[in-house]
Backbone as a chain_set.jsonl record, in Angstrom:
{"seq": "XXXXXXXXXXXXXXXXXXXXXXXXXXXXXXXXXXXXXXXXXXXXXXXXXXXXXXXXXXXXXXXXXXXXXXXXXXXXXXXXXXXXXXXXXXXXXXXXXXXXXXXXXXXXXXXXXXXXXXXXXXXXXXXXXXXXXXXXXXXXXXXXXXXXXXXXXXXXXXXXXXXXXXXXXXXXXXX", "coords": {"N": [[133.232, 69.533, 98.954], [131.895, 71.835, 98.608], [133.255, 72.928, 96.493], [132.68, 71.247, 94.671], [130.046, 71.514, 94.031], [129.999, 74.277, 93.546], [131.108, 74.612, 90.791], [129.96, 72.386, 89.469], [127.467, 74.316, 88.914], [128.753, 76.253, 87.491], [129.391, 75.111, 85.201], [126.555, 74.119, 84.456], [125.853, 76.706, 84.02], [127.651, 77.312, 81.697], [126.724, 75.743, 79.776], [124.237, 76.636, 79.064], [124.236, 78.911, 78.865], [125.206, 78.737, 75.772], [123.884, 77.655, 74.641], [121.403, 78.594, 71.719], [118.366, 78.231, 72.36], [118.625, 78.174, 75.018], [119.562, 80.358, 75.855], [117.595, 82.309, 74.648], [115.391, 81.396, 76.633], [116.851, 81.732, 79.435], [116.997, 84.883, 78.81], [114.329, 84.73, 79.211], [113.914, 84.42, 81.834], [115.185, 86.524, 82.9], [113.888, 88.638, 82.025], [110.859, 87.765, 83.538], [111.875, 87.917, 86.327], [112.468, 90.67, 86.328], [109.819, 91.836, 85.698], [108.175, 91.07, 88.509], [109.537, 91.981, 89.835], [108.838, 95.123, 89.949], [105.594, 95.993, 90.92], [106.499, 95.345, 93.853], [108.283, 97.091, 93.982], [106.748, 98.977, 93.62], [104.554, 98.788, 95.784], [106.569, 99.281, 97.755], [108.222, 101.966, 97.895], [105.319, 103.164, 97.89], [104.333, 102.824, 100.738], [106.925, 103.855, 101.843], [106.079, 106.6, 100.896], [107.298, 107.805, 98.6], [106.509, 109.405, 96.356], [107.272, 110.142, 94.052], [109.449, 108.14, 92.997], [107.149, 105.736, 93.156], [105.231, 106.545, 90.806], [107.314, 106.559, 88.652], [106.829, 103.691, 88.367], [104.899, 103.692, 86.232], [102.946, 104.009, 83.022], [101.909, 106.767, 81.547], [99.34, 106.721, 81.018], [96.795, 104.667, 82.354], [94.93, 101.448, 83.125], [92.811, 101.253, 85.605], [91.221, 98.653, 88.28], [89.441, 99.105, 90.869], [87.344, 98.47, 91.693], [86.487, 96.114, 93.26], [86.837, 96.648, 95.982], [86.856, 99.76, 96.189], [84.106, 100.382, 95.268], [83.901, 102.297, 92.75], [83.461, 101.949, 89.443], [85.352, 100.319, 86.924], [88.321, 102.178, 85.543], [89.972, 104.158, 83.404], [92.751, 106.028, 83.602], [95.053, 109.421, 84.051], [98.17, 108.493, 85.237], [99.541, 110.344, 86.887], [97.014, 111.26, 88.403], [96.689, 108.755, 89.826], [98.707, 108.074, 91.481], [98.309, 110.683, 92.781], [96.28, 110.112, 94.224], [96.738, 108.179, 95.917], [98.627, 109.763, 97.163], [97.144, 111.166, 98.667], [94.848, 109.99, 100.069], [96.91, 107.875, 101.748], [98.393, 109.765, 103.376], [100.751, 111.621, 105.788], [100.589, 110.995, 108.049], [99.369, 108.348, 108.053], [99.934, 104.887, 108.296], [101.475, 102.441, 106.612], [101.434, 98.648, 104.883], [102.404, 97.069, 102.597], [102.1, 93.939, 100.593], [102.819, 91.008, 98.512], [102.632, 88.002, 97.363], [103.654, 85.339, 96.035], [104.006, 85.644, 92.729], [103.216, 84.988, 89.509], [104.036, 85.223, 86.435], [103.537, 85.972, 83.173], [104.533, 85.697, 80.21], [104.556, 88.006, 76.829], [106.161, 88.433, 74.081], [106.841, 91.709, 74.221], [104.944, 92.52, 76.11], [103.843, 91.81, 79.439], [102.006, 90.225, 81.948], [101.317, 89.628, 85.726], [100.179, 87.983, 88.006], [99.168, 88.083, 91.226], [98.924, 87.381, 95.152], [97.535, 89.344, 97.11], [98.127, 91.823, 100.552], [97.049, 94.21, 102.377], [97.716, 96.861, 105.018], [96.365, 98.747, 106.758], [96.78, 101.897, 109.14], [95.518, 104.214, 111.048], [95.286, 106.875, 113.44], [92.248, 107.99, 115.495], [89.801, 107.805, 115.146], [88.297, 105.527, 116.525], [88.827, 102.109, 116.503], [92.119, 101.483, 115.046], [92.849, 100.138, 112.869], [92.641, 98.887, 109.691], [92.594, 96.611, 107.456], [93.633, 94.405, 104.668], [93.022, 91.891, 101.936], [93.727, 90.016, 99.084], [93.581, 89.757, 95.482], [95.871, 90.701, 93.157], [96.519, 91.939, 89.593], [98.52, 92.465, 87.276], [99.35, 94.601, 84.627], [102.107, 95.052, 82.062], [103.915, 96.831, 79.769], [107.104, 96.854, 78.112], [109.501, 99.198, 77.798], [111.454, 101.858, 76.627], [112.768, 102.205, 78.726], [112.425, 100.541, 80.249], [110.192, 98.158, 82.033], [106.971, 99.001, 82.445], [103.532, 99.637, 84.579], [100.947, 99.466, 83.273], [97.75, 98.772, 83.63], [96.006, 97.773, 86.039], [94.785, 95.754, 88.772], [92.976, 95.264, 91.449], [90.836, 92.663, 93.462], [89.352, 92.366, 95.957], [89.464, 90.013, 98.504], [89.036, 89.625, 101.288], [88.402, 91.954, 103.903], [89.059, 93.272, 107.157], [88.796, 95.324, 110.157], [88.694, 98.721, 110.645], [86.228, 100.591, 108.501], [87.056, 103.154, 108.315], [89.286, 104.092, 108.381], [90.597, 103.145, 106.148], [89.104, 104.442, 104.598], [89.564, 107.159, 104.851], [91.251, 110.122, 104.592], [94.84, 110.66, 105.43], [95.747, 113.404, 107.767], [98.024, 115.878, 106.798], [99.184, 117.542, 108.649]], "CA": [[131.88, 69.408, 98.457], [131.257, 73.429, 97.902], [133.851, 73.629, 94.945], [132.137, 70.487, 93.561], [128.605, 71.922, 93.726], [129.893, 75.833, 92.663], [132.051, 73.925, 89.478], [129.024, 71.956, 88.515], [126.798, 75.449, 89.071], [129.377, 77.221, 86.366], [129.386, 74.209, 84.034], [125.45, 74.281, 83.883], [125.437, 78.374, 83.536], [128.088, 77.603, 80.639], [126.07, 75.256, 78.612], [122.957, 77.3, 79.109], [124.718, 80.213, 77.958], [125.844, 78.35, 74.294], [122.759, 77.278, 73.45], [120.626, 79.54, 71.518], [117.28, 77.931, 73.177], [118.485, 78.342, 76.574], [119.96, 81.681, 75.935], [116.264, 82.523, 74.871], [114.931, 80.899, 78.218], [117.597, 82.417, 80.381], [116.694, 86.504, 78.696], [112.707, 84.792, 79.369], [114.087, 84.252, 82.98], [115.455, 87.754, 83.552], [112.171, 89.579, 82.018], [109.835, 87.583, 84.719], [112.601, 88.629, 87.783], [112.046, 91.996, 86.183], [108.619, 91.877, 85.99], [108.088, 90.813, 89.506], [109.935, 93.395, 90.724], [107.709, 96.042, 89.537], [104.893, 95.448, 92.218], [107.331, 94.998, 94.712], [108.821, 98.598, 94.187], [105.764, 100.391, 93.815], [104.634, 98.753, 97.168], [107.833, 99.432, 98.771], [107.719, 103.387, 97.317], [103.978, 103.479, 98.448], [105.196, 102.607, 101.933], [107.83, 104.863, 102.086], [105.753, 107.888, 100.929], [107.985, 108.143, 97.831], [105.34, 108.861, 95.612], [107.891, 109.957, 92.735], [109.338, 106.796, 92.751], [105.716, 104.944, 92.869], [104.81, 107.335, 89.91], [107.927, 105.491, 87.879], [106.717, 102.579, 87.786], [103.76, 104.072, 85.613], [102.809, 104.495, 81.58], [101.363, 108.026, 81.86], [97.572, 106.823, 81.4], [96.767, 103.639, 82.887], [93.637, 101.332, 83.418], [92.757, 100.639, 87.141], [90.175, 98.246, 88.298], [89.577, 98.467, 92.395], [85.981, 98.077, 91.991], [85.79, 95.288, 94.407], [87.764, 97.285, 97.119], [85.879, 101.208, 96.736], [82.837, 100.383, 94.437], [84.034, 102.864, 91.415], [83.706, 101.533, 88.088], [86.891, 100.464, 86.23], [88.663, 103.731, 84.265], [91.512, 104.541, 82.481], [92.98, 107.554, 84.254], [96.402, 109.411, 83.853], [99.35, 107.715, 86.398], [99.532, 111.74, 87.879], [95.786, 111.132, 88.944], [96.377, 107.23, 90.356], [99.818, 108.787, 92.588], [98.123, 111.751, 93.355], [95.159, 109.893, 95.016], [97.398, 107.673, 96.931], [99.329, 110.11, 98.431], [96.321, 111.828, 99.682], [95.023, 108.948, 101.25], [97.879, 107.554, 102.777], [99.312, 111.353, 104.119], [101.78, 111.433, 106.366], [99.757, 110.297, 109.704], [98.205, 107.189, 107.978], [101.121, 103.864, 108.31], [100.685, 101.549, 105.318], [102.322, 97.83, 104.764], [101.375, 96.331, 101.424], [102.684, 93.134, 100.621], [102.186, 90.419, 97.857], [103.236, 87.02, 97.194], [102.938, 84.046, 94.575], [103.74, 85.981, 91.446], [103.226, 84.375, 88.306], [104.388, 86.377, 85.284], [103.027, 85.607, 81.74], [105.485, 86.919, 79.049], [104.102, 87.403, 75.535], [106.849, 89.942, 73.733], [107.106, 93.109, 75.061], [104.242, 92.37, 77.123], [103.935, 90.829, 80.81], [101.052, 90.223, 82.971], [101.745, 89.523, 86.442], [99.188, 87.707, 88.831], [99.662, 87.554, 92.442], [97.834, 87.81, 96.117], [98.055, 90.601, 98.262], [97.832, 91.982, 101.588], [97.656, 95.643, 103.206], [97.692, 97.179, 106.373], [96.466, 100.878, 107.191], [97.115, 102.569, 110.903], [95.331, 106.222, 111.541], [94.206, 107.342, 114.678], [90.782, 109.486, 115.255], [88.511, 107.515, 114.971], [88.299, 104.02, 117.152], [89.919, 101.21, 115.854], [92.789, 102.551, 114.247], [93.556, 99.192, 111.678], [92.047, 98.355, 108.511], [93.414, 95.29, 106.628], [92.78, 93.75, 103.628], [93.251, 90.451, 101.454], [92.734, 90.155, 97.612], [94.586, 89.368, 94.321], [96.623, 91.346, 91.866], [96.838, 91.818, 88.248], [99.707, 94.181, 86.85], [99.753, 94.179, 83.123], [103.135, 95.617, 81.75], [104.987, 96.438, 79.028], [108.594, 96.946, 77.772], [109.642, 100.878, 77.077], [112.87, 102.219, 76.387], [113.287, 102.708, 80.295], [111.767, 99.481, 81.341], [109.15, 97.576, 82.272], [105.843, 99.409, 83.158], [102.846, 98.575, 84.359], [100.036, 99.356, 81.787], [96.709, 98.434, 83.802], [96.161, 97.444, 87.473], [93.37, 95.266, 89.094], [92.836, 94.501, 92.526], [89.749, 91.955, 93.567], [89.575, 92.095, 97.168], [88.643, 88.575, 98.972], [88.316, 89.909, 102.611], [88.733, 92.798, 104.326], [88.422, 93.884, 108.342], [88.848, 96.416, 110.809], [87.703, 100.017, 110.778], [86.399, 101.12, 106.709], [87.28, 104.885, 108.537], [90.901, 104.313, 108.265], [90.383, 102.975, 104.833], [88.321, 105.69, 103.441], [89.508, 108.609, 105.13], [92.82, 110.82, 104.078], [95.53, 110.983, 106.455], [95.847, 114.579, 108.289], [99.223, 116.324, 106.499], [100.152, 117.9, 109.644]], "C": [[131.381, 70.746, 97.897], [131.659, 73.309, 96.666], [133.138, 73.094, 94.259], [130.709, 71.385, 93.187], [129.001, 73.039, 92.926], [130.879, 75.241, 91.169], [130.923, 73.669, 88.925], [128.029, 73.036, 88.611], [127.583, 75.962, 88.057], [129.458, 76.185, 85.281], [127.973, 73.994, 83.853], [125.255, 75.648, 83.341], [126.397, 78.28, 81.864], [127.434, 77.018, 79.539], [124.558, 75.962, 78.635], [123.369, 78.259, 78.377], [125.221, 80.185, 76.281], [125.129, 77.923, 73.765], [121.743, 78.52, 73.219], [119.266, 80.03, 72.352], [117.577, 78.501, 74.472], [118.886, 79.594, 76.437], [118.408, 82.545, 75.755], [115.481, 82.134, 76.343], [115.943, 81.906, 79.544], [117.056, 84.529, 80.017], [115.15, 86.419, 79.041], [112.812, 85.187, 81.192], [114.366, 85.351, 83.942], [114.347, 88.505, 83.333], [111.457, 89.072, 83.33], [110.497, 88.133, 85.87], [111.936, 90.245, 87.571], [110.65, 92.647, 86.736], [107.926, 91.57, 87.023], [108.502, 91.721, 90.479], [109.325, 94.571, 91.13], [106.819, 96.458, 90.612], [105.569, 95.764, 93.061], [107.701, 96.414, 94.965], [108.016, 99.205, 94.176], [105.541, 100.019, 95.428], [105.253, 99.202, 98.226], [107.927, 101.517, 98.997], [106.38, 103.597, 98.047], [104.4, 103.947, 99.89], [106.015, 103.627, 102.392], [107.7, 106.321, 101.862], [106.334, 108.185, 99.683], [107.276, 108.537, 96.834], [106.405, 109.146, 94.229], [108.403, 108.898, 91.677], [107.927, 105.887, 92.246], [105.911, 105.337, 91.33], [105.845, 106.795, 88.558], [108.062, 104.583, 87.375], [105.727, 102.938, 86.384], [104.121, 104.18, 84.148], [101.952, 105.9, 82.11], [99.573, 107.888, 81.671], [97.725, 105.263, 81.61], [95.484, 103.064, 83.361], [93.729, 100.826, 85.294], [91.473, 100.006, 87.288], [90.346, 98.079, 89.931], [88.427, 98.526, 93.016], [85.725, 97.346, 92.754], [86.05, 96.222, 96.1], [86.439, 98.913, 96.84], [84.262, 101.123, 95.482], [82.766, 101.282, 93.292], [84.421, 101.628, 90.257], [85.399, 101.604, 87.489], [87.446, 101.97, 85.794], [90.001, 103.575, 83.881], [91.776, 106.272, 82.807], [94.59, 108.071, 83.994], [96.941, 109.084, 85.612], [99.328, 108.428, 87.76], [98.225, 111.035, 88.636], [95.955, 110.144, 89.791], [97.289, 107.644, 91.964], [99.199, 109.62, 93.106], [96.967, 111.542, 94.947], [95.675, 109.146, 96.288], [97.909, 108.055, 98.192], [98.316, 111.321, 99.203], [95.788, 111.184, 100.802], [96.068, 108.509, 102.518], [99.024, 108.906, 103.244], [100.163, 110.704, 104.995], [101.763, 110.486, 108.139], [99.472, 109.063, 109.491], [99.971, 106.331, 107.241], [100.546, 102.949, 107.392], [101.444, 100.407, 104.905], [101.61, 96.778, 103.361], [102.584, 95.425, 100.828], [102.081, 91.989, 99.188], [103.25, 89.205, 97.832], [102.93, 86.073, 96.059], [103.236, 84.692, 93.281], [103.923, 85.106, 90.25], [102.868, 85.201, 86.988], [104.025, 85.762, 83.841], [103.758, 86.328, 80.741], [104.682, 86.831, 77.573], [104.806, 89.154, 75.101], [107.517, 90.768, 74.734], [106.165, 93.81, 75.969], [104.283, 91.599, 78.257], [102.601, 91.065, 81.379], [101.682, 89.469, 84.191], [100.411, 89.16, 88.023], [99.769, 87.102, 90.0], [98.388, 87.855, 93.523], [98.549, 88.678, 96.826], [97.414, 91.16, 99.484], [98.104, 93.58, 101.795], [97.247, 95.878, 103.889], [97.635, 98.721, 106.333], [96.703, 101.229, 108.527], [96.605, 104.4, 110.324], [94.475, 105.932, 112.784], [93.469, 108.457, 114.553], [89.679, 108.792, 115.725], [87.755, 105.484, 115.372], [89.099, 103.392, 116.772], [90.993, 101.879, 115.072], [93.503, 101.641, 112.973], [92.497, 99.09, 110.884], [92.938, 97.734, 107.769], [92.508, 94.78, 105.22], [93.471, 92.785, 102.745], [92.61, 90.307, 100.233], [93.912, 89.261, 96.456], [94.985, 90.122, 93.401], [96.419, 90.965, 90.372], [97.353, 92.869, 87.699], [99.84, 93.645, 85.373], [100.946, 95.392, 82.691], [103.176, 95.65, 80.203], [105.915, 97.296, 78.585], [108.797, 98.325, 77.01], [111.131, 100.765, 76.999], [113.595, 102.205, 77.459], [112.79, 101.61, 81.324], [110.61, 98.996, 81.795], [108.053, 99.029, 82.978], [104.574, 99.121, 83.044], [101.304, 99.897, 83.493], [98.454, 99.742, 82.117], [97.074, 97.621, 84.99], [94.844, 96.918, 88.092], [93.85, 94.699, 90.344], [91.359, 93.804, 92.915], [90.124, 91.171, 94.614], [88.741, 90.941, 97.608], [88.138, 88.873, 100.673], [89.305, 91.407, 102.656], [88.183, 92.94, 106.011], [89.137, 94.678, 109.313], [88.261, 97.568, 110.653], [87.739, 100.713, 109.432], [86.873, 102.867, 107.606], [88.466, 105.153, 108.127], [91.245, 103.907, 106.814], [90.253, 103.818, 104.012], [88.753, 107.268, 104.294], [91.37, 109.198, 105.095], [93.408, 111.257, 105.414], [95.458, 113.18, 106.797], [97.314, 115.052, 107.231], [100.233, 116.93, 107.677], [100.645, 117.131, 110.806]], "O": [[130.618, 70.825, 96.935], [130.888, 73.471, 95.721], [132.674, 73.682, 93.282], [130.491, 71.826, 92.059], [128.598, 73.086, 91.763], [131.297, 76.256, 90.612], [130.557, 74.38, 87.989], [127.102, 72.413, 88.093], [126.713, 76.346, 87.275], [129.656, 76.74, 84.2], [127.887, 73.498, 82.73], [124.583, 75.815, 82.324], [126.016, 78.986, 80.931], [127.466, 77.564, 78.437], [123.768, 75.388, 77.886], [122.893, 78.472, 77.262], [125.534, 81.184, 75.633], [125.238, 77.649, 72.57], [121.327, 79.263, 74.108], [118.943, 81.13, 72.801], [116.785, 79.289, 74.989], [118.266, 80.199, 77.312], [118.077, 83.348, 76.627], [115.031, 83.084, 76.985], [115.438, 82.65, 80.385], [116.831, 85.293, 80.955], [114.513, 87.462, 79.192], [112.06, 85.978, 81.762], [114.092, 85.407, 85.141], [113.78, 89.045, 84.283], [111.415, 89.885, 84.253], [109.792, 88.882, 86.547], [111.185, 90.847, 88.338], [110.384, 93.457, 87.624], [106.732, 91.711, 86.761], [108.021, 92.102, 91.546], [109.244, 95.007, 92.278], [107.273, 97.357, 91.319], [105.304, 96.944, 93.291], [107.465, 96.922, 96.062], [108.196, 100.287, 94.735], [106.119, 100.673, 96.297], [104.785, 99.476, 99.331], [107.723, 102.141, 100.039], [106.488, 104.39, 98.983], [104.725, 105.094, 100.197], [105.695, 104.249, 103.405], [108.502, 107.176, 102.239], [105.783, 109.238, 99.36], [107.442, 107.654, 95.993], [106.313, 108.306, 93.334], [108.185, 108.687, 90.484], [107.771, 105.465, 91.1], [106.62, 104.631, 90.613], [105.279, 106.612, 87.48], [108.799, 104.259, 86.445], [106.002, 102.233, 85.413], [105.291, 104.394, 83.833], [101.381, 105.842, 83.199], [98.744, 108.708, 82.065], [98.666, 104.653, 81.101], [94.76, 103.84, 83.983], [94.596, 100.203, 85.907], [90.532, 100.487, 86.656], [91.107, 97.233, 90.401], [88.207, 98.602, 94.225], [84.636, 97.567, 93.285], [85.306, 96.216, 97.081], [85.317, 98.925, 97.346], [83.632, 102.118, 95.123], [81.699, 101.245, 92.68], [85.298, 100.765, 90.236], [86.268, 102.473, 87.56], [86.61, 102.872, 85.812], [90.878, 102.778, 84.212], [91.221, 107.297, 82.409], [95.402, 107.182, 83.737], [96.402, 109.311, 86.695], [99.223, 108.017, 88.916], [98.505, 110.213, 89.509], [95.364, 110.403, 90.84], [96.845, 107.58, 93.111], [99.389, 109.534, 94.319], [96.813, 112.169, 95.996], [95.245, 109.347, 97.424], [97.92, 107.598, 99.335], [98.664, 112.13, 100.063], [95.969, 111.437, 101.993], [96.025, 108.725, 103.729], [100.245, 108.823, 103.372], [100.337, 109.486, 105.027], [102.481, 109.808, 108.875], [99.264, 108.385, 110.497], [100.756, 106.712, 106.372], [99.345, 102.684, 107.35], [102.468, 100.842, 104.378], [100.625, 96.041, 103.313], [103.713, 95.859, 100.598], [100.911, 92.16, 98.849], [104.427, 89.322, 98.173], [101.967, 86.181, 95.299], [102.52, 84.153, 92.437], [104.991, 84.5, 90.168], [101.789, 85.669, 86.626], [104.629, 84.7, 83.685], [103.546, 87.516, 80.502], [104.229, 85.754, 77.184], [104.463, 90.297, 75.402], [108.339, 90.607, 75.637], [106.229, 94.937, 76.461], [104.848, 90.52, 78.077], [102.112, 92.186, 81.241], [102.563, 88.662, 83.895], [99.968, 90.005, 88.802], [100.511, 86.121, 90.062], [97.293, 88.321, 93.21], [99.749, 88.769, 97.088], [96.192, 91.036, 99.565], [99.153, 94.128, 101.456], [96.13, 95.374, 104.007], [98.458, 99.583, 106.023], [96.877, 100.148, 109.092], [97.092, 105.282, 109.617], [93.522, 105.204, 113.059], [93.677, 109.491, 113.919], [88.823, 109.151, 116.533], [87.089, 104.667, 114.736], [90.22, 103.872, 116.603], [90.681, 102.883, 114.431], [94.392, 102.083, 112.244], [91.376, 99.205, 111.38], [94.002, 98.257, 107.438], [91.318, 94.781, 104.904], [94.696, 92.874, 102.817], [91.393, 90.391, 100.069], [94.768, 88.409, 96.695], [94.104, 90.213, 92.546], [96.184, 89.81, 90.016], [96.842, 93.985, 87.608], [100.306, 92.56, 85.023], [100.705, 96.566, 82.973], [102.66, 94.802, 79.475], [105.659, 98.5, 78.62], [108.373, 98.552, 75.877], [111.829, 99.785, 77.257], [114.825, 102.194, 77.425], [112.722, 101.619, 82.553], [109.845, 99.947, 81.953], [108.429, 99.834, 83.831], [104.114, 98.572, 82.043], [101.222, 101.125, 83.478], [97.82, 100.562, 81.453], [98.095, 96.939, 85.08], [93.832, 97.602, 87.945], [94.79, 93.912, 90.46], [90.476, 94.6, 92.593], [90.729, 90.101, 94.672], [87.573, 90.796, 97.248], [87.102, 88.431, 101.169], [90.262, 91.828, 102.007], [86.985, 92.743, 106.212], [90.356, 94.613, 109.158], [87.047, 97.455, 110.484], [88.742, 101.306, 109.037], [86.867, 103.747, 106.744], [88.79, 106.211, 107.589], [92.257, 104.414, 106.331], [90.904, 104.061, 102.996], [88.104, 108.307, 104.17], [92.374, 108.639, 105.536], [92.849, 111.935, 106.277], [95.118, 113.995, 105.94], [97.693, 113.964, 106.798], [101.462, 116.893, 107.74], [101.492, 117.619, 111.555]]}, "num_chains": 1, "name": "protein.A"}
């Protein structure tokens, strides 16, 4: 029963692969994986402190919207500035788990948008409670460089949030 299934699995990948259409659909199929990824690695990078990495995913000026989340007005700031702020916040003391799910990727060209929901988790101690969580939705707009997908413009539009805003709003210690 395997061979049958992995036989008829290489006899659909071969007629997919000979038609022009599906050969178009199949290079649509690898952009959205791509583009899904994206997210995924900055998160993961965030997380891990990497900020160089993070900073990769980036076009060197970039719009951010996280007006619902700290009450600043949209802007268009350079990438340096967006990384730089991150890794002040989340220093070395302050634990951070940011997560997203559902993506649904919009291709048009050598553009992508990328709408999903997301979740993150802060940890610092100091100052009582030591969690702050939060619950919102994504929007990563990309597009296609010589070196790969990046994302363009960034919107988060937080739906809840709770635990302690201290651990939120206040920059980890470095030492």
């Amino acid at each position: 029963m395997k061979t049958l299934v992995a036989f008829t699995g290489a006899l659909l990948c071969l007629a997919v692969l000979q038609s022009p259409a599906a050969a178009q659909t199949a290079g649509q199929i690898a952009d959205e994986l791509v583009v899904q990824r994206v997210p995924t690695e900055i998160e993961i990078a965030v997380d891990r402190k990497d900020w160089p990495r993070a900073r990769s995913f980036f076009v060197d000026d970039i719009r951010v919207d996280f007006s619902s989340l700290s009450g600043a007005p949209p802007a268009r700031i350079p990438a340096d500035e967006l990384i730089a702020a991150w890794a002040a916040n989340l220093g070395p003391q302050k634990h951070s788990h940011h997560q997203r799910g559902h993506g649904l990727v919009t291709l048009d060209g050598d553009r992508a948008t990328i709408y999903s929901q997301g979740y993150a988790w802060n940890r610092l101690e100091g100052n009582g409670d030591p969690l702050w969580e939060v619950w919102g939705n994504y929007t990563h707009e990309l597009v296609r460089t010589p070196s790969g997908w990046k994302v363009t413009a960034m919107t988060f539009e937080m739906t809840h949030q709770r635990g302690n805003a201290w651990v939120r709003d206040t920059p980890a210690p470095t030492d």
